[in-house]
Amino acid sequence: MIVLGVESSCDETGLALYDTERGLLAHALHSQIAMHQEYGGVVPELASRDHIRRTLPLFHQTLQQAAMTQEQIDAIAYTQGPGLAGALLVGASFACGLGMALDKPLLGVHHLEGHLLSPLLASTPPEFPFVALLVSGGHTQLMRVDGVGQYTLLGETLDDAAGEAFDKSAKLLGLPYPGGAAISLLAEQGNPAIHQFPRPMLHSKDFNFSFSGLKTAVLTAVKKYPEPISDTDKANVARGFVDAIIDVLTAKCISALKQTGLKRLVIAGGVGANRQLRTALNAAAARKRFQVFYPELEFCTDNGAMIAFAGAMRLKKNPALATRDYGFNV
Ligand code: KG4
Ligand code: ZN
């Protein structure tokens, strides 16, 4: 079964073709980051309009890459939500229009399920069950995953998402949007002994997170420096921030593994690309004897491959989920 995946929930247009027999056949992506950068964040109206411009060319690109025709597609999976309404509507309308024209069934996919299953696209995928840490721009969740569709929420953020904390702290340091990767790079030049920022909820007995206090601590530290803040001071603040957030994320993963008794940890979402997080988790995995799995770097942030894959996994389990009801839902 060949599934077309369409992702358009935020600022990336992603199209992909996944075959349940042969794996990922093709994927194409357009990131709108450069367009939104001058506004310091995603402008929803611009995002929707750009998805309109990009979707069809990217669709043709994926077909060409896979050397196949649109008639060979068996089903279409599109991101149903959560996301920006206008942006989601573009992908959903495209999927429905194409489905109707080709008489192919559709499936709406939850964006977070796409992220959650994306590590299974890697060359050495994890087996079920596992503990998953989903760290994206909009969400931070710890889950127990027993199979496709079998997810138990263990904990989540009570305020900002991890990616949001990265982006907001980066903005306070004058770094361009989205600042996650930039603040992480800057932190590598920082001195870890200068700023000891709070580790929010590190010792709470649950699996919840809270990152808004950490962002406030960054703001307070930045304000203490005379303007303009020097590059060295910026790097030291970045280091303090990254050390604190990584400590919390790592500690909560370890306690979730301990509580569930599972030995496999899976990381998903944009922050899963973070080098310090990977270093800390790899060290913990060696020390505590568990395995840790990550998505390929290109599939950490939003992409069509994860939607095609999640759709294909859902349909493999239950083909009746695919519908020819083209009155879509986002
Ligand atoms: O998963 P994703 O595409 O977004 C949502 O679905 O919400 O992830 C985007 C987030 C942004 O907040 C971005 O700054 C963060 O992932 N991110 C990183 C890194 N690369 C992307 N954060 C920290 N370190 C990185 N290397
Ligand atoms: Zn996402």
CSV table of C-alpha atoms and ligand atoms in Angstrom, one decimal:
chain,number,residue,atom,x,y,z
A,1,MET,CA,0.0,0.0,0.0
A,2,ILE,CA,1.4,3.4,-1.0
A,3,VAL,CA,0.3,6.3,1.2
A,4,LEU,CA,0.8,10.0,0.3
A,5,GLY,CA,1.5,12.2,3.3
A,6,VAL,CA,0.7,15.9,3.4
A,7,GLU,CA,1.9,18.1,6.2
A,8,SER,CA,1.0,21.8,6.4
A,9,SER,CA,0.2,22.5,10.1
A,10,CYS,CA,2.7,25.4,10.6
A,11,ASP,CA,5.6,26.7,8.6
A,12,GLU,CA,6.7,23.7,6.7
A,13,THR,CA,5.0,22.2,3.6
A,14,GLY,CA,5.9,18.5,3.4
A,15,LEU,CA,4.8,15.8,1.0
A,16,ALA,CA,6.0,12.2,1.0
A,17,LEU,CA,5.2,8.8,-0.3
A,18,TYR,CA,5.5,5.8,2.0
A,19,ASP,CA,5.1,2.2,0.8
A,20,THR,CA,4.2,-0.4,3.5
A,21,GLU,CA,6.3,-3.0,1.5
A,22,ARG,CA,9.3,-0.9,0.4
A,23,GLY,CA,9.5,2.0,3.0
A,24,LEU,CA,9.9,5.6,2.3
A,25,LEU,CA,9.8,6.2,-1.5
A,26,ALA,CA,10.2,10.0,-1.7
A,27,HIS,CA,9.8,13.1,0.4
A,28,ALA,CA,10.0,16.8,-0.4
A,29,LEU,CA,9.9,19.8,2.0
A,30,HIS,CA,9.7,23.5,1.8
A,31,SER,CA,10.5,25.5,5.0
A,32,GLN,CA,9.1,29.0,5.4
A,33,ILE,CA,11.5,29.9,8.1
A,34,ALA,CA,13.3,32.6,6.0
A,35,MET,CA,10.0,34.2,5.2
A,36,HIS,CA,8.8,34.5,8.8
A,37,GLN,CA,12.2,35.4,10.2
A,38,GLU,CA,11.9,39.2,9.7
A,39,TYR,CA,8.7,39.1,11.8
A,40,GLY,CA,10.4,37.2,14.7
A,41,GLY,CA,7.8,34.3,14.5
A,42,VAL,CA,5.3,32.6,12.2
A,43,VAL,CA,2.7,34.9,10.6
A,44,PRO,CA,-0.3,32.6,10.0
A,45,GLU,CA,-1.7,34.4,7.0
A,46,LEU,CA,1.7,34.3,5.2
A,47,ALA,CA,2.0,30.6,6.2
A,48,SER,CA,-1.3,29.7,4.6
A,49,ARG,CA,-0.6,31.5,1.4
A,50,ASP,CA,2.8,30.0,1.0
A,51,HIS,CA,1.4,26.4,1.6
A,52,ILE,CA,-0.9,27.2,-1.3
A,53,ARG,CA,2.0,28.1,-3.5
A,54,ARG,CA,4.2,25.1,-2.5
A,55,THR,CA,1.9,22.1,-2.2
A,56,LEU,CA,1.3,21.2,-5.8
A,57,PRO,CA,4.9,21.6,-7.0
A,58,LEU,CA,6.1,19.5,-4.0
A,59,PHE,CA,3.6,16.8,-4.8
A,60,HIS,CA,4.9,16.6,-8.4
A,61,GLN,CA,8.4,16.5,-7.1
A,62,THR,CA,7.7,13.5,-4.8
A,63,LEU,CA,6.0,11.6,-7.6
A,64,GLN,CA,9.0,12.3,-9.8
A,65,GLN,CA,11.5,11.2,-7.1
A,66,ALA,CA,9.5,8.0,-6.6
A,67,ALA,CA,9.2,7.5,-10.4
A,68,MET,CA,5.5,6.8,-10.1
A,69,THR,CA,2.2,8.3,-11.2
A,70,GLN,CA,-0.5,9.7,-9.0
A,71,GLU,CA,-2.8,6.8,-9.9
A,72,GLN,CA,-0.5,4.4,-8.0
A,73,ILE,CA,-1.3,6.1,-4.7
A,74,ASP,CA,-3.5,3.9,-2.6
A,75,ALA,CA,-4.5,6.4,0.2
A,76,ILE,CA,-3.9,10.0,1.2
A,77,ALA,CA,-2.9,11.0,4.8
A,78,TYR,CA,-3.0,14.6,5.8
A,79,THR,CA,-2.3,16.5,9.0
A,80,GLN,CA,-5.7,17.1,10.6
A,81,GLY,CA,-4.3,19.1,13.6
A,82,PRO,CA,-3.3,20.6,15.9
A,83,GLY,CA,-1.8,23.6,14.0
A,84,LEU,CA,-2.7,26.9,12.4
A,85,ALA,CA,-6.2,26.7,11.0
A,86,GLY,CA,-5.5,28.4,7.7
A,87,ALA,CA,-2.4,26.3,7.2
A,88,LEU,CA,-4.1,23.1,8.0
A,89,LEU,CA,-6.9,23.9,5.6
A,90,VAL,CA,-4.5,24.1,2.7
A,91,GLY,CA,-3.2,20.6,3.2
A,92,ALA,CA,-6.6,19.2,4.0
A,93,SER,CA,-8.2,20.8,1.0
A,94,PHE,CA,-5.4,19.5,-1.3
A,95,ALA,CA,-5.7,16.0,0.1
A,96,CYS,CA,-9.5,16.0,-0.3
A,97,GLY,CA,-9.4,17.4,-3.8
A,98,LEU,CA,-6.8,14.9,-4.9
A,99,GLY,CA,-8.7,12.1,-3.2
A,100,MET,CA,-11.9,13.0,-4.9
A,101,ALA,CA,-10.3,13.4,-8.3
A,102,LEU,CA,-8.4,10.1,-8.1
A,103,ASP,CA,-11.1,8.2,-6.1
A,104,LYS,CA,-8.7,7.4,-3.3
A,105,PRO,CA,-9.5,7.2,0.4
A,106,LEU,CA,-8.3,9.7,2.9
A,107,LEU,CA,-7.2,9.7,6.5
A,108,GLY,CA,-6.7,12.6,8.8
A,109,VAL,CA,-3.5,12.2,11.0
A,110,HIS,CA,-2.8,13.8,14.4
A,111,HIS,CA,0.3,15.9,14.0
A,112,LEU,CA,1.8,14.6,17.3
A,113,GLU,CA,1.3,11.0,16.2
A,114,GLY,CA,3.3,11.8,13.2
A,115,HIS,CA,6.2,13.1,15.4
A,116,LEU,CA,5.8,10.3,17.8
A,117,LEU,CA,6.2,7.6,15.2
A,118,SER,CA,8.9,9.4,13.1
A,119,PRO,CA,11.8,7.5,14.9
A,120,LEU,CA,10.4,4.3,13.4
A,121,LEU,CA,11.5,5.6,10.0
A,122,ALA,CA,15.1,5.3,11.0
A,123,SER,CA,17.3,2.5,9.8
A,124,THR,CA,17.3,0.8,13.3
A,125,PRO,CA,13.8,1.5,14.6
A,126,PRO,CA,12.8,0.8,18.2
A,127,GLU,CA,10.5,-2.1,19.0
A,128,PHE,CA,7.4,-1.5,21.1
A,129,PRO,CA,6.8,-0.8,24.0
A,130,PHE,CA,8.8,2.3,24.7
A,131,VAL,CA,8.8,5.5,26.6
A,132,ALA,CA,8.6,8.5,24.3
A,133,LEU,CA,9.6,12.1,24.9
A,134,LEU,CA,7.9,14.4,22.4
A,135,VAL,CA,9.6,17.8,22.4
A,136,SER,CA,8.4,20.1,19.7
A,137,GLY,CA,7.8,23.8,19.3
A,138,GLY,CA,4.2,23.5,20.5
A,139,HIS,CA,4.2,20.4,22.8
A,140,THR,CA,6.2,18.6,25.5
A,141,GLN,CA,4.9,15.2,26.5
A,142,LEU,CA,6.1,12.0,28.0
A,143,MET,CA,4.3,8.9,26.9
A,144,ARG,CA,4.2,5.2,27.2
A,145,VAL,CA,3.8,3.7,23.8
A,146,ASP,CA,2.6,0.1,23.5
A,147,GLY,CA,1.9,0.1,19.8
A,148,VAL,CA,0.4,2.2,17.0
A,149,GLY,CA,-2.5,4.0,18.5
A,150,GLN,CA,-1.7,2.7,22.0
A,151,TYR,CA,-0.5,5.8,23.8
A,152,THR,CA,-0.7,6.6,27.5
A,153,LEU,CA,0.2,10.1,28.5
A,154,LEU,CA,2.5,10.1,31.5
A,155,GLY,CA,3.1,13.9,31.8
A,156,GLU,CA,3.3,17.1,29.9
A,157,THR,CA,4.2,20.7,30.2
A,158,LEU,CA,2.1,22.9,32.3
A,159,ASP,CA,3.0,26.1,30.4
A,160,ASP,CA,5.6,26.6,27.6
A,161,ALA,CA,6.7,23.7,25.4
A,162,ALA,CA,10.4,22.9,25.3
A,163,GLY,CA,10.9,24.3,21.8
A,164,GLU,CA,9.0,27.4,22.8
A,165,ALA,CA,11.4,27.9,25.8
A,166,PHE,CA,14.3,27.5,23.4
A,167,ASP,CA,12.8,30.0,20.9
A,168,LYS,CA,11.8,32.6,23.5
A,169,SER,CA,15.1,32.4,25.4
A,170,ALA,CA,16.9,32.8,22.0
A,171,LYS,CA,14.8,35.8,21.2
A,172,LEU,CA,15.8,37.4,24.5
A,173,LEU,CA,19.4,37.0,23.4
A,174,GLY,CA,18.7,38.7,20.1
A,175,LEU,CA,18.9,35.5,18.0
A,176,PRO,CA,16.7,35.1,14.9
A,177,TYR,CA,13.6,32.9,14.9
A,178,PRO,CA,13.4,29.9,15.5
A,179,GLY,CA,16.3,30.2,17.9
A,180,GLY,CA,16.5,26.6,19.2
A,181,ALA,CA,19.4,25.5,17.1
A,182,ALA,CA,21.2,28.9,17.4
A,183,ILE,CA,21.0,29.1,21.2
A,184,SER,CA,22.2,25.5,21.4
A,185,LEU,CA,25.3,26.4,19.2
A,186,LEU,CA,26.0,29.5,21.2
A,187,ALA,CA,25.8,27.6,24.5
A,188,GLU,CA,28.8,25.5,23.3
A,189,GLN,CA,31.0,28.5,23.7
A,190,GLY,CA,29.5,29.5,27.2
A,191,ASN,CA,31.0,28.9,30.6
A,192,PRO,CA,28.8,26.5,32.6
A,193,ALA,CA,29.9,28.0,36.0
A,194,ILE,CA,28.4,31.5,35.4
A,195,HIS,CA,24.7,30.9,35.5
A,196,GLN,CA,22.9,28.3,37.6
A,197,PHE,CA,19.4,28.7,36.4
A,198,PRO,CA,16.4,26.9,38.1
A,199,ARG,CA,15.6,23.3,37.1
A,200,PRO,CA,11.8,23.6,37.2
A,201,MET,CA,9.9,20.6,38.6
A,202,LEU,CA,13.1,18.5,38.6
A,203,HIS,CA,12.1,16.9,41.9
A,204,SER,CA,8.3,16.9,41.4
A,205,LYS,CA,7.1,13.3,41.7
A,206,ASP,CA,5.1,13.4,38.5
A,207,PHE,CA,6.2,13.6,34.8
A,208,ASN,CA,5.0,17.1,34.2
A,209,PHE,CA,7.2,20.0,33.1
A,210,SER,CA,7.2,23.8,33.5
A,211,PHE,CA,9.5,26.0,31.5
A,212,SER,CA,8.1,29.5,31.8
A,213,GLY,CA,10.1,30.2,35.0
A,214,LEU,CA,13.3,29.3,33.2
A,215,LYS,CA,12.5,31.8,30.5
A,216,THR,CA,12.0,34.5,33.2
A,217,ALA,CA,15.4,33.6,34.7
A,218,VAL,CA,17.0,34.1,31.3
A,219,LEU,CA,15.3,37.5,31.0
A,220,THR,CA,16.4,38.5,34.5
A,221,ALA,CA,20.0,37.5,33.7
A,222,VAL,CA,20.0,39.4,30.4
A,223,LYS,CA,18.7,42.5,32.1
A,224,LYS,CA,21.6,42.5,34.6
A,225,TYR,CA,24.2,43.1,31.8
A,226,PRO,CA,24.8,46.6,30.5
A,227,GLU,CA,23.6,47.0,26.9
A,228,PRO,CA,24.6,45.9,24.4
A,229,ILE,CA,25.2,42.5,26.0
A,230,SER,CA,28.6,41.1,24.9
A,231,ASP,CA,29.0,37.9,22.9
A,232,THR,CA,30.7,36.2,25.9
A,233,ASP,CA,27.9,37.1,28.3
A,234,LYS,CA,25.3,35.9,25.7
A,235,ALA,CA,27.1,32.6,25.4
A,236,ASN,CA,27.2,32.2,29.2
A,237,VAL,CA,23.5,32.9,29.5
A,238,ALA,CA,22.8,30.4,26.6
A,239,ARG,CA,24.9,27.8,28.4
A,240,GLY,CA,23.0,28.3,31.7
A,241,PHE,CA,19.7,27.9,29.9
A,242,VAL,CA,20.6,24.8,27.8
A,243,ASP,CA,22.2,23.1,30.9
A,244,ALA,CA,19.0,23.6,32.9
A,245,ILE,CA,16.5,22.5,30.3
A,246,ILE,CA,18.6,19.5,29.3
A,247,ASP,CA,18.9,18.4,33.0
A,248,VAL,CA,15.2,18.5,33.5
A,249,LEU,CA,14.3,16.7,30.2
A,250,THR,CA,17.0,14.0,30.9
A,251,ALA,CA,15.9,13.5,34.5
A,252,LYS,CA,12.2,13.1,33.7
A,253,CYS,CA,13.0,10.5,30.9
A,254,ILE,CA,15.1,8.5,33.4
A,255,SER,CA,12.3,8.5,36.0
A,256,ALA,CA,9.7,7.6,33.4
A,257,LEU,CA,11.8,4.6,32.4
A,258,LYS,CA,12.2,3.6,36.0
A,259,GLN,CA,8.5,3.9,36.8
A,260,THR,CA,7.4,2.0,33.7
A,261,GLY,CA,10.2,-0.6,33.9
A,262,LEU,CA,10.8,-0.1,30.2
A,263,LYS,CA,14.3,-0.1,28.7
A,264,ARG,CA,13.7,1.8,25.5
A,265,LEU,CA,13.5,5.6,25.2
A,266,VAL,CA,12.4,7.3,22.0
A,267,ILE,CA,12.8,11.0,21.3
A,268,ALA,CA,10.7,12.9,18.8
A,269,GLY,CA,10.0,16.5,17.7
A,270,GLY,CA,12.1,19.4,16.7
A,271,VAL,CA,14.1,19.6,20.0
A,272,GLY,CA,15.1,16.0,19.4
A,273,ALA,CA,17.6,17.5,17.0
A,274,ASN,CA,19.4,19.2,19.9
A,275,ARG,CA,23.0,18.1,20.3
A,276,GLN,CA,23.2,18.6,24.1
A,277,LEU,CA,20.0,16.6,24.6
A,278,ARG,CA,21.4,13.7,22.6
A,279,THR,CA,24.7,13.8,24.4
A,280,ALA,CA,23.1,13.8,27.8
A,281,LEU,CA,20.6,11.0,26.9
A,282,ASN,CA,23.3,8.9,25.3
A,283,ALA,CA,25.5,9.2,28.5
A,284,ALA,CA,22.5,8.4,30.7
A,285,ALA,CA,21.6,5.4,28.5
A,286,ALA,CA,25.2,4.0,28.8
A,287,ARG,CA,25.1,4.6,32.6
A,288,LYS,CA,21.6,3.3,33.3
A,289,ARG,CA,21.6,0.6,30.6
A,290,PHE,CA,18.7,1.6,28.4
A,291,GLN,CA,18.5,2.2,24.7
A,292,VAL,CA,17.7,5.5,23.2
A,293,PHE,CA,16.4,6.2,19.7
A,294,TYR,CA,16.1,9.4,17.7
A,295,PRO,CA,14.5,10.3,14.4
A,296,GLU,CA,16.8,11.1,11.5
A,297,LEU,CA,17.7,14.8,11.8
A,298,GLU,CA,15.6,15.7,8.8
A,299,PHE,CA,12.6,14.1,10.4
A,300,CYS,CA,12.8,15.8,13.8
A,301,THR,CA,11.1,19.0,12.7
A,302,ASP,CA,7.8,19.0,10.7
A,303,ASN,CA,7.8,16.9,7.5
A,304,GLY,CA,5.5,14.9,5.2
A,305,ALA,CA,7.3,11.6,5.7
A,306,MET,CA,6.1,11.3,9.3
A,307,ILE,CA,2.5,11.9,8.2
A,308,ALA,CA,2.7,9.4,5.4
A,309,PHE,CA,4.2,6.9,7.8
A,310,ALA,CA,1.7,7.4,10.6
A,311,GLY,CA,-1.1,7.2,8.1
A,312,ALA,CA,0.3,4.0,6.6
A,313,MET,CA,0.7,2.4,10.1
A,314,ARG,CA,-2.8,3.3,11.0
A,315,LEU,CA,-4.2,1.9,7.8
A,316,LYS,CA,-2.2,-1.3,8.0
A,317,LYS,CA,-3.7,-1.9,11.4
A,318,ASN,CA,-7.3,-0.9,10.4
A,319,PRO,CA,-7.9,-0.3,6.6
A,320,ALA,CA,-11.5,0.7,7.5
A,321,LEU,CA,-10.2,4.0,8.8
A,322,ALA,CA,-9.7,5.3,5.3
A,323,THR,CA,-12.8,7.2,4.1
A,324,ARG,CA,-14.2,8.5,0.9
A,325,ASP,CA,-16.1,11.1,2.8
A,326,TYR,CA,-14.4,14.1,1.4
A,327,GLY,CA,-16.0,16.6,3.8
A,328,PHE,CA,-12.8,17.0,5.7
A,329,ASN,CA,-12.2,18.0,9.3
A,330,VAL,CA,-9.3,20.1,10.7
B,1,KG4,O1,8.6,19.7,15.9
B,1,KG4,P1,8.7,21.0,15.4
B,1,KG4,O2,8.9,21.2,13.9
B,1,KG4,O3,7.5,22.0,15.8
B,1,KG4,C1,6.2,21.7,16.2
B,1,KG4,O4,5.5,20.8,15.7
B,1,KG4,O5,5.8,22.5,17.1
B,1,KG4,O6,9.9,21.7,16.1
B,1,KG4,C2,10.2,23.0,16.0
B,1,KG4,C3,10.9,23.4,17.3
B,1,KG4,C4,11.3,24.9,17.3
B,1,KG4,O7,10.9,25.4,18.6
B,1,KG4,C5,12.8,24.9,17.2
B,1,KG4,O8,13.5,25.9,17.8
B,1,KG4,C6,13.2,23.6,17.9
B,1,KG4,O9,12.2,22.7,17.4
B,1,KG4,N1,14.5,23.1,17.4
B,1,KG4,C7,15.5,22.9,18.3
B,1,KG4,C8,16.6,22.5,17.5
B,1,KG4,N2,16.2,22.3,16.2
B,1,KG4,C9,14.9,22.7,16.2
B,1,KG4,N3,15.6,23.2,19.6
B,1,KG4,C10,16.8,23.0,20.2
B,1,KG4,N4,17.9,22.5,19.5
B,1,KG4,C11,17.9,22.3,18.2
B,1,KG4,N5,18.9,21.8,17.5
B,2,ZN,ZN,5.6,19.5,14.6
